Short mmCIF file of N, CA and C in Angstrom, two decimals:
data_model
loop_
_atom_site.label_atom_id
_atom_site.label_comp_id
_atom_site.label_asym_id
_atom_site.label_seq_id
_atom_site.Cartn_x
_atom_site.Cartn_y
_atom_site.Cartn_z
N MET A 1 140.36 -57.41 9.85
CA MET A 1 139.60 -56.42 9.11
C MET A 1 140.27 -55.06 9.32
N PRO A 2 140.54 -54.32 8.25
CA PRO A 2 141.12 -52.99 8.40
C PRO A 2 140.22 -52.09 9.22
N SER A 3 140.83 -51.12 9.89
CA SER A 3 140.07 -50.28 10.82
C SER A 3 139.04 -49.40 10.12
N ASP A 4 139.21 -49.15 8.80
CA ASP A 4 138.23 -48.29 8.13
C ASP A 4 137.02 -49.06 7.62
N GLU A 5 137.01 -50.37 7.82
CA GLU A 5 135.86 -51.17 7.40
C GLU A 5 135.05 -51.57 8.62
N THR A 6 133.75 -51.55 8.48
CA THR A 6 132.87 -52.01 9.55
C THR A 6 131.86 -52.95 8.94
N PRO A 7 131.29 -53.85 9.72
CA PRO A 7 130.30 -54.77 9.17
C PRO A 7 128.95 -54.10 8.93
N ALA A 8 128.74 -52.91 9.45
CA ALA A 8 127.42 -52.29 9.38
C ALA A 8 126.91 -52.06 7.96
N PRO A 9 127.69 -51.52 7.01
CA PRO A 9 127.12 -51.29 5.67
C PRO A 9 126.60 -52.57 5.02
N GLN A 10 127.35 -53.67 5.10
CA GLN A 10 126.87 -54.92 4.52
C GLN A 10 125.65 -55.43 5.27
N ALA A 11 125.67 -55.32 6.58
CA ALA A 11 124.53 -55.77 7.38
C ALA A 11 123.28 -54.96 7.04
N MET A 12 123.43 -53.67 6.87
CA MET A 12 122.29 -52.82 6.52
C MET A 12 121.74 -53.21 5.15
N GLU A 13 122.63 -53.53 4.23
CA GLU A 13 122.18 -53.96 2.90
C GLU A 13 121.40 -55.27 2.98
N LEU A 14 121.86 -56.19 3.82
CA LEU A 14 121.13 -57.44 4.01
C LEU A 14 119.75 -57.18 4.60
N LEU A 15 119.67 -56.28 5.58
CA LEU A 15 118.37 -55.97 6.19
C LEU A 15 117.38 -55.42 5.16
N ARG A 16 117.87 -54.70 4.18
CA ARG A 16 116.99 -54.15 3.14
C ARG A 16 116.32 -55.24 2.31
N ARG A 17 116.84 -56.46 2.36
CA ARG A 17 116.32 -57.55 1.54
C ARG A 17 115.09 -58.23 2.13
N VAL A 18 114.84 -58.02 3.41
CA VAL A 18 113.69 -58.65 4.07
C VAL A 18 112.90 -57.59 4.82
N PRO A 19 111.58 -57.73 4.92
CA PRO A 19 110.78 -56.69 5.55
C PRO A 19 110.60 -56.81 7.07
N TYR A 20 110.72 -58.03 7.62
CA TYR A 20 110.41 -58.24 9.03
C TYR A 20 111.58 -58.85 9.78
N GLY A 21 111.61 -58.59 11.08
CA GLY A 21 112.59 -59.19 11.97
C GLY A 21 111.99 -59.33 13.35
N ARG A 22 112.86 -59.56 14.34
CA ARG A 22 112.42 -59.78 15.71
C ARG A 22 113.15 -58.84 16.66
N LEU A 23 112.37 -58.17 17.47
CA LEU A 23 112.88 -57.24 18.47
C LEU A 23 112.90 -57.96 19.81
N ALA A 24 114.02 -57.86 20.53
CA ALA A 24 114.14 -58.54 21.83
C ALA A 24 114.59 -57.55 22.89
N THR A 25 113.94 -57.61 24.02
CA THR A 25 114.34 -56.84 25.21
C THR A 25 113.60 -57.45 26.39
N SER A 26 113.50 -56.72 27.48
CA SER A 26 112.74 -57.23 28.62
C SER A 26 111.67 -56.22 29.01
N MET A 27 110.64 -56.75 29.61
CA MET A 27 109.52 -55.92 30.06
C MET A 27 109.08 -56.47 31.41
N ARG A 28 109.14 -55.64 32.41
CA ARG A 28 108.83 -56.06 33.78
C ARG A 28 109.67 -57.27 34.18
N ALA A 29 110.96 -57.20 33.87
CA ALA A 29 111.95 -58.22 34.23
C ALA A 29 111.78 -59.54 33.47
N LEU A 30 110.90 -59.58 32.49
CA LEU A 30 110.73 -60.79 31.69
C LEU A 30 111.14 -60.51 30.25
N PRO A 31 111.83 -61.46 29.63
CA PRO A 31 112.23 -61.24 28.23
C PRO A 31 111.01 -61.34 27.31
N PHE A 32 111.07 -60.60 26.20
CA PHE A 32 110.04 -60.77 25.17
C PHE A 32 110.68 -60.61 23.81
N LEU A 33 110.03 -61.22 22.86
CA LEU A 33 110.44 -61.20 21.46
C LEU A 33 109.21 -60.78 20.67
N ALA A 34 109.34 -59.71 19.89
CA ALA A 34 108.20 -59.19 19.13
C ALA A 34 108.57 -59.05 17.66
N VAL A 35 107.63 -59.38 16.81
CA VAL A 35 107.82 -59.20 15.37
C VAL A 35 107.68 -57.72 15.05
N ALA A 36 108.55 -57.23 14.18
CA ALA A 36 108.48 -55.82 13.78
C ALA A 36 108.83 -55.69 12.30
N ARG A 37 108.20 -54.74 11.66
CA ARG A 37 108.54 -54.37 10.28
C ARG A 37 109.65 -53.35 10.37
N HIS A 38 110.65 -53.43 9.49
CA HIS A 38 111.76 -52.49 9.56
C HIS A 38 112.05 -51.86 8.21
N ILE A 39 112.64 -50.67 8.28
CA ILE A 39 113.23 -50.03 7.12
C ILE A 39 114.58 -49.47 7.57
N VAL A 40 115.51 -49.38 6.63
CA VAL A 40 116.81 -48.80 6.91
C VAL A 40 116.79 -47.36 6.42
N CYS A 41 117.13 -46.44 7.30
CA CYS A 41 117.08 -45.01 6.99
C CYS A 41 118.24 -44.29 7.65
N ASP A 42 119.11 -43.69 6.87
CA ASP A 42 120.22 -42.89 7.40
C ASP A 42 121.09 -43.66 8.40
N GLY A 43 121.37 -44.93 8.10
CA GLY A 43 122.22 -45.72 8.98
C GLY A 43 121.55 -46.20 10.25
N ARG A 44 120.29 -45.93 10.38
CA ARG A 44 119.52 -46.38 11.54
C ARG A 44 118.38 -47.27 11.05
N ILE A 45 117.78 -47.95 11.99
CA ILE A 45 116.66 -48.83 11.67
C ILE A 45 115.41 -48.22 12.27
N LEU A 46 114.38 -48.09 11.44
CA LEU A 46 113.07 -47.68 11.94
C LEU A 46 112.20 -48.92 11.99
N LEU A 47 111.54 -49.11 13.11
CA LEU A 47 110.69 -50.27 13.32
C LEU A 47 109.24 -49.83 13.44
N ARG A 48 108.35 -50.63 12.87
CA ARG A 48 106.91 -50.44 13.08
C ARG A 48 106.40 -51.70 13.75
N MET A 49 105.72 -51.51 14.85
CA MET A 49 105.18 -52.63 15.60
C MET A 49 103.81 -52.26 16.16
N HIS A 50 103.12 -53.24 16.68
CA HIS A 50 101.80 -53.01 17.28
C HIS A 50 101.98 -52.35 18.64
N SER A 51 101.24 -51.28 18.86
CA SER A 51 101.36 -50.56 20.14
C SER A 51 100.52 -51.17 21.25
N GLY A 52 99.61 -52.05 20.91
CA GLY A 52 98.66 -52.58 21.89
C GLY A 52 99.25 -53.36 23.04
N PHE A 53 100.44 -53.88 22.89
CA PHE A 53 101.06 -54.66 23.96
C PHE A 53 101.98 -53.82 24.85
N GLY A 54 102.27 -52.60 24.44
CA GLY A 54 103.15 -51.73 25.22
C GLY A 54 104.63 -52.04 25.05
N HIS A 55 104.97 -52.91 24.12
CA HIS A 55 106.38 -53.26 23.92
C HIS A 55 107.21 -52.05 23.52
N HIS A 56 106.64 -51.18 22.72
CA HIS A 56 107.40 -50.00 22.28
C HIS A 56 107.76 -49.10 23.46
N GLU A 57 106.86 -49.02 24.44
CA GLU A 57 107.14 -48.21 25.63
C GLU A 57 108.25 -48.83 26.47
N ALA A 58 108.28 -50.17 26.54
CA ALA A 58 109.34 -50.85 27.28
C ALA A 58 110.70 -50.64 26.62
N CYS A 59 110.70 -50.43 25.31
CA CYS A 59 111.96 -50.25 24.56
C CYS A 59 112.46 -48.82 24.59
N ASP A 60 111.57 -47.87 24.77
CA ASP A 60 111.93 -46.45 24.67
C ASP A 60 113.01 -46.09 25.70
N GLY A 61 114.15 -45.63 25.20
CA GLY A 61 115.24 -45.22 26.08
C GLY A 61 116.12 -46.35 26.58
N THR A 62 115.92 -47.56 26.08
CA THR A 62 116.73 -48.69 26.52
C THR A 62 117.51 -49.25 25.34
N VAL A 63 118.45 -50.12 25.65
CA VAL A 63 119.18 -50.85 24.61
C VAL A 63 118.38 -52.10 24.28
N VAL A 64 118.16 -52.31 22.99
CA VAL A 64 117.39 -53.46 22.52
C VAL A 64 118.25 -54.29 21.57
N ALA A 65 117.77 -55.46 21.26
CA ALA A 65 118.39 -56.30 20.23
C ALA A 65 117.37 -56.49 19.13
N TYR A 66 117.86 -56.51 17.89
CA TYR A 66 117.00 -56.73 16.74
C TYR A 66 117.72 -57.66 15.79
N GLY A 67 116.99 -58.56 15.19
CA GLY A 67 117.57 -59.49 14.24
C GLY A 67 116.62 -59.80 13.12
N ALA A 68 117.18 -60.08 11.95
CA ALA A 68 116.40 -60.49 10.79
C ALA A 68 117.23 -61.49 10.01
N ASP A 69 116.57 -62.28 9.17
CA ASP A 69 117.28 -63.28 8.39
C ASP A 69 116.48 -63.62 7.14
N ASN A 70 117.07 -64.42 6.29
CA ASN A 70 116.37 -64.90 5.11
C ASN A 70 116.17 -66.41 5.17
N TYR A 71 116.03 -66.95 6.37
CA TYR A 71 115.93 -68.39 6.55
C TYR A 71 114.71 -69.00 5.88
N ASN A 72 113.70 -68.22 5.59
CA ASN A 72 112.53 -68.76 4.89
C ASN A 72 112.76 -68.86 3.39
N ALA A 73 113.83 -68.26 2.89
CA ALA A 73 114.16 -68.35 1.47
C ALA A 73 114.67 -69.75 1.20
N SER A 74 114.39 -70.26 0.03
CA SER A 74 114.90 -71.60 -0.28
C SER A 74 116.36 -71.49 -0.69
N CYS A 75 117.16 -72.30 -0.07
CA CYS A 75 118.60 -72.28 -0.30
C CYS A 75 118.90 -72.72 -1.73
N GLY A 76 119.79 -72.01 -2.36
CA GLY A 76 120.19 -72.37 -3.71
C GLY A 76 119.45 -71.61 -4.78
N ASP A 77 118.29 -71.04 -4.46
CA ASP A 77 117.57 -70.23 -5.45
C ASP A 77 118.34 -68.94 -5.67
N GLY A 78 118.78 -68.71 -6.88
CA GLY A 78 119.50 -67.49 -7.19
C GLY A 78 120.90 -67.45 -6.60
N GLY A 79 121.36 -68.57 -6.03
CA GLY A 79 122.71 -68.62 -5.50
C GLY A 79 122.89 -67.88 -4.18
N ASP A 80 121.82 -67.45 -3.55
CA ASP A 80 121.95 -66.72 -2.30
C ASP A 80 122.22 -67.66 -1.14
N ASP A 81 123.17 -67.28 -0.30
CA ASP A 81 123.41 -68.01 0.93
C ASP A 81 122.36 -67.59 1.95
N LEU A 82 122.17 -68.41 2.96
CA LEU A 82 121.32 -68.01 4.07
C LEU A 82 122.13 -67.07 4.95
N TRP A 83 121.48 -66.08 5.54
CA TRP A 83 122.18 -65.11 6.37
C TRP A 83 121.29 -64.65 7.51
N SER A 84 121.93 -64.13 8.53
CA SER A 84 121.22 -63.47 9.62
C SER A 84 122.03 -62.26 10.05
N VAL A 85 121.32 -61.23 10.48
CA VAL A 85 121.93 -60.01 10.99
C VAL A 85 121.32 -59.74 12.35
N GLN A 86 122.17 -59.42 13.32
CA GLN A 86 121.70 -59.06 14.65
C GLN A 86 122.43 -57.80 15.07
N PHE A 87 121.74 -56.96 15.81
CA PHE A 87 122.42 -55.79 16.35
C PHE A 87 121.76 -55.37 17.65
N THR A 88 122.52 -54.62 18.42
CA THR A 88 122.00 -54.01 19.64
C THR A 88 122.24 -52.52 19.55
N GLY A 89 121.40 -51.78 20.23
CA GLY A 89 121.55 -50.34 20.26
C GLY A 89 120.39 -49.68 20.98
N PRO A 90 120.53 -48.41 21.28
CA PRO A 90 119.46 -47.68 21.97
C PRO A 90 118.26 -47.45 21.05
N ALA A 91 117.08 -47.51 21.66
CA ALA A 91 115.84 -47.32 20.91
C ALA A 91 115.08 -46.13 21.48
N GLU A 92 114.37 -45.45 20.61
CA GLU A 92 113.50 -44.38 21.08
C GLU A 92 112.25 -44.32 20.21
N ILE A 93 111.15 -43.97 20.84
CA ILE A 93 109.89 -43.80 20.12
C ILE A 93 110.02 -42.59 19.21
N VAL A 94 109.58 -42.74 17.97
CA VAL A 94 109.64 -41.64 17.01
C VAL A 94 108.33 -41.56 16.23
N HIS A 95 108.18 -40.49 15.51
CA HIS A 95 107.05 -40.30 14.59
C HIS A 95 107.67 -40.12 13.21
N PRO A 96 107.56 -41.14 12.37
CA PRO A 96 108.24 -41.07 11.07
C PRO A 96 107.64 -39.99 10.17
N ARG A 97 108.48 -39.49 9.27
CA ARG A 97 108.03 -38.56 8.25
C ARG A 97 107.12 -39.32 7.29
N PRO A 98 106.22 -38.63 6.59
CA PRO A 98 105.30 -39.31 5.67
C PRO A 98 106.00 -40.21 4.65
N GLU A 99 107.14 -39.76 4.12
CA GLU A 99 107.84 -40.58 3.13
C GLU A 99 108.43 -41.84 3.76
N GLN A 100 108.78 -41.78 5.06
CA GLN A 100 109.25 -42.97 5.76
C GLN A 100 108.09 -43.92 6.02
N GLU A 101 106.96 -43.38 6.44
CA GLU A 101 105.78 -44.22 6.66
C GLU A 101 105.40 -44.98 5.41
N GLU A 102 105.51 -44.31 4.28
CA GLU A 102 105.16 -44.93 3.00
C GLU A 102 106.08 -46.13 2.70
N LEU A 103 107.34 -46.04 3.09
CA LEU A 103 108.28 -47.13 2.85
C LEU A 103 107.91 -48.41 3.60
N PHE A 104 107.18 -48.28 4.69
CA PHE A 104 106.76 -49.47 5.44
C PHE A 104 105.73 -50.29 4.69
N GLY A 105 105.00 -49.67 3.78
CA GLY A 105 103.96 -50.39 3.05
C GLY A 105 102.74 -50.62 3.91
N ALA A 106 101.90 -51.51 3.42
CA ALA A 106 100.64 -51.80 4.10
C ALA A 106 100.88 -52.40 5.49
N ALA A 107 100.08 -51.97 6.43
CA ALA A 107 100.17 -52.49 7.80
C ALA A 107 99.21 -53.66 7.96
N PRO A 108 99.49 -54.53 8.91
CA PRO A 108 98.53 -55.60 9.20
C PRO A 108 97.19 -55.00 9.62
N VAL A 109 96.13 -55.73 9.41
CA VAL A 109 94.81 -55.26 9.83
C VAL A 109 94.57 -55.59 11.30
N HIS A 110 94.99 -56.79 11.72
CA HIS A 110 94.75 -57.25 13.09
C HIS A 110 96.01 -57.85 13.69
N VAL A 111 96.10 -57.78 15.00
CA VAL A 111 97.13 -58.48 15.77
C VAL A 111 96.39 -59.21 16.88
N ASN A 112 96.45 -60.52 16.86
CA ASN A 112 95.73 -61.34 17.85
C ASN A 112 94.26 -60.95 17.94
N GLY A 113 93.66 -60.64 16.79
CA GLY A 113 92.24 -60.30 16.75
C GLY A 113 91.92 -58.85 17.05
N GLU A 114 92.90 -58.09 17.50
CA GLU A 114 92.71 -56.67 17.81
C GLU A 114 93.13 -55.83 16.61
N PRO A 115 92.52 -54.66 16.41
CA PRO A 115 92.97 -53.78 15.32
C PRO A 115 94.43 -53.37 15.51
N PHE A 116 95.19 -53.40 14.43
CA PHE A 116 96.59 -53.00 14.47
C PHE A 116 96.68 -51.50 14.70
N ALA A 117 97.48 -51.11 15.68
CA ALA A 117 97.75 -49.70 16.00
C ALA A 117 99.26 -49.53 15.96
N PRO A 118 99.79 -48.80 14.98
CA PRO A 118 101.24 -48.74 14.84
C PRO A 118 101.94 -47.89 15.89
N ALA A 119 103.13 -48.33 16.24
CA ALA A 119 104.07 -47.56 17.06
C ALA A 119 105.40 -47.68 16.34
N TYR A 120 106.20 -46.64 16.43
CA TYR A 120 107.46 -46.60 15.70
C TYR A 120 108.62 -46.38 16.65
N LEU A 121 109.69 -47.12 16.41
CA LEU A 121 110.93 -46.97 17.17
C LEU A 121 112.08 -46.73 16.20
N ARG A 122 113.03 -45.92 16.62
CA ARG A 122 114.28 -45.77 15.88
C ARG A 122 115.36 -46.43 16.72
N VAL A 123 116.13 -47.28 16.09
CA VAL A 123 117.22 -47.97 16.78
C VAL A 123 118.52 -47.59 16.09
N ASP A 124 119.49 -47.16 16.88
CA ASP A 124 120.81 -46.80 16.38
C ASP A 124 121.74 -47.98 16.64
N PRO A 125 122.06 -48.77 15.61
CA PRO A 125 122.87 -49.98 15.83
C PRO A 125 124.29 -49.64 16.30
N HIS A 126 124.68 -50.20 17.42
CA HIS A 126 126.03 -49.99 17.95
C HIS A 126 126.90 -51.22 17.78
N PHE A 127 126.35 -52.38 18.01
CA PHE A 127 127.09 -53.63 17.89
C PHE A 127 126.36 -54.49 16.88
N VAL A 128 126.99 -54.76 15.74
CA VAL A 128 126.33 -55.47 14.65
C VAL A 128 127.10 -56.75 14.34
N THR A 129 126.36 -57.86 14.17
CA THR A 129 126.96 -59.11 13.72
C THR A 129 126.14 -59.65 12.57
N GLU A 130 126.81 -60.37 11.69
CA GLU A 130 126.11 -61.05 10.61
C GLU A 130 126.73 -62.42 10.45
N HIS A 131 125.90 -63.37 10.04
CA HIS A 131 126.35 -64.74 9.85
C HIS A 131 125.78 -65.24 8.54
N THR A 132 126.55 -66.02 7.82
CA THR A 132 126.07 -66.61 6.57
C THR A 132 126.27 -68.11 6.61
N LEU A 133 125.38 -68.81 5.95
CA LEU A 133 125.48 -70.25 5.76
C LEU A 133 125.59 -70.48 4.26
N GLY A 134 126.73 -70.96 3.80
CA GLY A 134 126.93 -71.19 2.38
C GLY A 134 126.69 -72.64 2.02
N PHE A 135 126.06 -72.87 0.89
CA PHE A 135 125.75 -74.21 0.43
C PHE A 135 126.26 -74.39 -0.98
N ASP A 136 126.70 -75.58 -1.28
CA ASP A 136 127.08 -75.94 -2.63
C ASP A 136 125.81 -76.14 -3.45
N ALA A 137 125.85 -75.77 -4.72
CA ALA A 137 124.66 -75.86 -5.58
C ALA A 137 124.12 -77.28 -5.65
N SER A 138 124.96 -78.29 -5.42
CA SER A 138 124.49 -79.67 -5.52
C SER A 138 123.76 -80.14 -4.26
N GLN A 139 123.82 -79.36 -3.19
CA GLN A 139 123.15 -79.77 -1.95
C GLN A 139 121.67 -79.52 -2.05
N LEU A 140 120.89 -80.44 -1.55
CA LEU A 140 119.44 -80.30 -1.53
C LEU A 140 118.99 -79.88 -0.14
N VAL A 141 118.01 -79.01 -0.10
CA VAL A 141 117.43 -78.63 1.18
C VAL A 141 116.26 -79.56 1.45
N ARG A 142 116.32 -80.25 2.56
CA ARG A 142 115.26 -81.19 2.93
C ARG A 142 114.80 -80.87 4.34
N HIS A 143 113.52 -81.03 4.55
CA HIS A 143 112.97 -80.81 5.87
C HIS A 143 113.03 -82.11 6.65
N ALA A 144 113.26 -82.01 7.93
CA ALA A 144 113.28 -83.19 8.78
C ALA A 144 111.88 -83.75 8.89
N ALA A 145 111.80 -85.04 8.89
CA ALA A 145 110.48 -85.69 8.99
C ALA A 145 110.26 -86.24 10.36
#
């Protein structure tokens, strides 16, 4: 790959295609994986997650991993390959501007029966990877029985 090309622009474009991903880090020396809503803004990722578990506080000021994919899409529809994007980078708690908040859309009403209380993180991707799974149009997607 030429030195003036980076995988980040294509990865960011892929992230724009799906609304949710998974945030991974550790909390009290134990790993955790949390679902988060994301938007791409100025080359960074803004995440909205539930504040009730304290995950956002565990991420503030640390390096986190975030990933999203289109694995729930049916393969072959529209000719899209399956893909996943993962990145790591520092995270910090932020307060999004009103126009950024609007981009997140409607928030969940409940999380595990508790009222949803949003917390926002900004992640600056430093190490980005993307993977694609290509299928021939004649291949059928079947679930294991």
